[in-house]
Coordinates of C-alpha atoms in Angstrom, one line a residue:
M1 CA 8.0 -17.1 3.1
K2 CA 8.2 -14.3 0.5
F3 CA 5.9 -15.2 -2.3
I4 CA 4.7 -11.8 -3.5
T5 CA 7.1 -10.9 -6.4
P6 CA 7.7 -7.3 -7.2
T7 CA 5.5 -7.7 -10.3
I8 CA 2.6 -9.0 -8.1
H9 CA 3.4 -6.3 -5.6
G10 CA 3.0 -3.7 -8.4
M11 CA -0.4 -5.0 -9.3
L12 CA -1.5 -5.0 -5.7
D13 CA -0.3 -1.4 -5.3
Y14 CA -2.6 -0.1 -8.1
M15 CA -5.5 -2.1 -6.7
A16 CA -4.8 -0.8 -3.2
A17 CA -4.5 2.8 -4.5
S18 CA -7.9 2.4 -6.2
A19 CA -9.4 1.2 -2.9
L20 CA -7.9 4.0 -1.0
I21 CA -9.4 6.5 -3.4
I22 CA -12.8 4.9 -3.9
A23 CA -13.7 3.1 -0.7
P24 CA -13.9 6.1 1.6
F25 CA -16.7 7.5 -0.6
I26 CA -18.6 4.2 -0.6
L27 CA -18.2 3.8 3.2
G28 CA -19.2 7.5 3.8
L29 CA -16.1 8.2 5.9
E30 CA -15.9 11.6 7.6
Q31 CA -14.1 14.3 5.6
L32 CA -10.7 14.2 7.2
A33 CA -10.5 10.4 7.0
L34 CA -11.8 10.5 3.4
W35 CA -9.3 13.0 2.2
L36 CA -6.4 11.4 4.0
S37 CA -7.2 8.1 2.3
V38 CA -7.6 9.7 -1.1
I39 CA -4.3 11.6 -0.7
A40 CA -2.6 8.3 0.4
G41 CA -4.0 6.6 -2.7
I42 CA -2.8 9.3 -5.0
G43 CA 0.6 9.2 -3.3
L44 CA 0.8 5.4 -3.7
I45 CA 0.1 5.8 -7.4
M46 CA 2.7 8.4 -7.7
Y47 CA 5.5 6.5 -6.1
S48 CA 4.4 3.2 -7.8
L49 CA 4.8 4.9 -11.2
I50 CA 8.4 5.6 -10.4
T51 CA 9.4 2.4 -8.6
D52 CA 11.9 0.0 -10.2
Y53 CA 9.3 -2.8 -10.9
A54 CA 6.8 -3.8 -13.5
Y55 CA 3.9 -1.5 -14.3
S56 CA 5.9 1.7 -13.6
I57 CA 6.7 4.4 -16.1
A58 CA 10.1 5.2 -14.7
K59 CA 12.6 3.2 -12.6
A60 CA 13.6 6.2 -10.4
I61 CA 13.4 4.6 -6.9
P62 CA 14.5 1.2 -5.9
F63 CA 12.0 -1.4 -4.8
G64 CA 13.5 -1.4 -1.3
L65 CA 12.7 2.3 -0.8
H66 CA 9.2 1.6 -2.1
I67 CA 8.8 -1.0 0.7
V68 CA 9.9 1.6 3.2
L69 CA 7.3 4.0 1.9
D70 CA 4.6 1.2 2.1
S71 CA 5.7 0.4 5.7
T72 CA 5.5 4.1 6.7
A73 CA 2.0 4.4 5.2
A74 CA 0.9 1.2 7.1
V75 CA 2.1 2.6 10.4
F76 CA 0.3 5.9 9.7
F77 CA -2.9 4.0 8.9
I78 CA -2.7 2.0 12.1
I79 CA -2.1 5.0 14.3
A80 CA -4.3 7.5 12.5
P81 CA -7.5 6.5 14.4
F82 CA -5.7 7.3 17.7
I83 CA -4.2 10.6 16.4
F84 CA -7.4 11.9 14.8
G85 CA -10.0 10.3 17.0
F86 CA -11.5 8.1 14.2
E87 CA -14.1 5.7 15.5
G88 CA -16.4 3.0 14.2
I89 CA -16.2 2.1 10.6
T90 CA -13.6 4.8 10.0
A91 CA -11.2 3.3 12.5
I92 CA -11.8 -0.2 11.3
Y93 CA -11.2 0.9 7.7
Y94 CA -7.8 2.5 8.7
W95 CA -6.7 -0.6 10.7
V96 CA -7.7 -3.0 8.0
M97 CA -5.9 -1.0 5.3
G98 CA -2.8 -0.7 7.5
A99 CA -2.8 -4.4 8.3
G100 CA -3.2 -5.2 4.7
V101 CA -0.2 -3.2 3.7
I102 CA 1.8 -4.8 6.5
M103 CA 0.9 -8.3 5.2
V104 CA 1.9 -7.4 1.6
V105 CA 5.2 -6.0 2.8
M106 CA 5.9 -9.0 5.0
F107 CA 5.3 -11.4 2.1
S108 CA 7.0 -9.4 -0.6
A109 CA 10.2 -10.8 -2.1
M110 CA 12.8 -8.1 -2.9
Q111 CA 13.5 -9.6 -6.3
Q112 CA 11.7 -11.6 -9.0
Q113 CA 11.7 -15.3 -8.5
P114 CA 12.9 -17.4 -11.4
A115 CA 10.3 -19.2 -13.5
N116 CA 11.1 -22.5 -11.8
N117 CA 10.1 -21.0 -8.5
K118 CA 13.5 -21.5 -6.9
P119 CA 15.0 -18.5 -5.0
A120 CA 17.5 -16.5 -7.0
T121 CA 21.1 -16.8 -5.9

């Protein structure tokens, strides 16, 4: 079931980017974990601004490529604790953020659904 339209996905992207930038400071993550998250948040904003969906300023990359970038980021967030030795709240933060992105990708439709909620043909 793909119920997250590209428009909703766009809104979620900017909310996730904000969380990636702000949450590490609130949680007091160690420096490497903090800055990796901040850089990921900035990267998400950058490629969201040029994705072919609502809330972007340029339609330079297709939504499908955006999904690939999201998926790559999710995998990175899930394996980062193992690569960098993150433990405790830092590891949990990375796993939760990675799992959240996977869920959004899994439930994202590749095109807008018509107003009557029937799949486009």
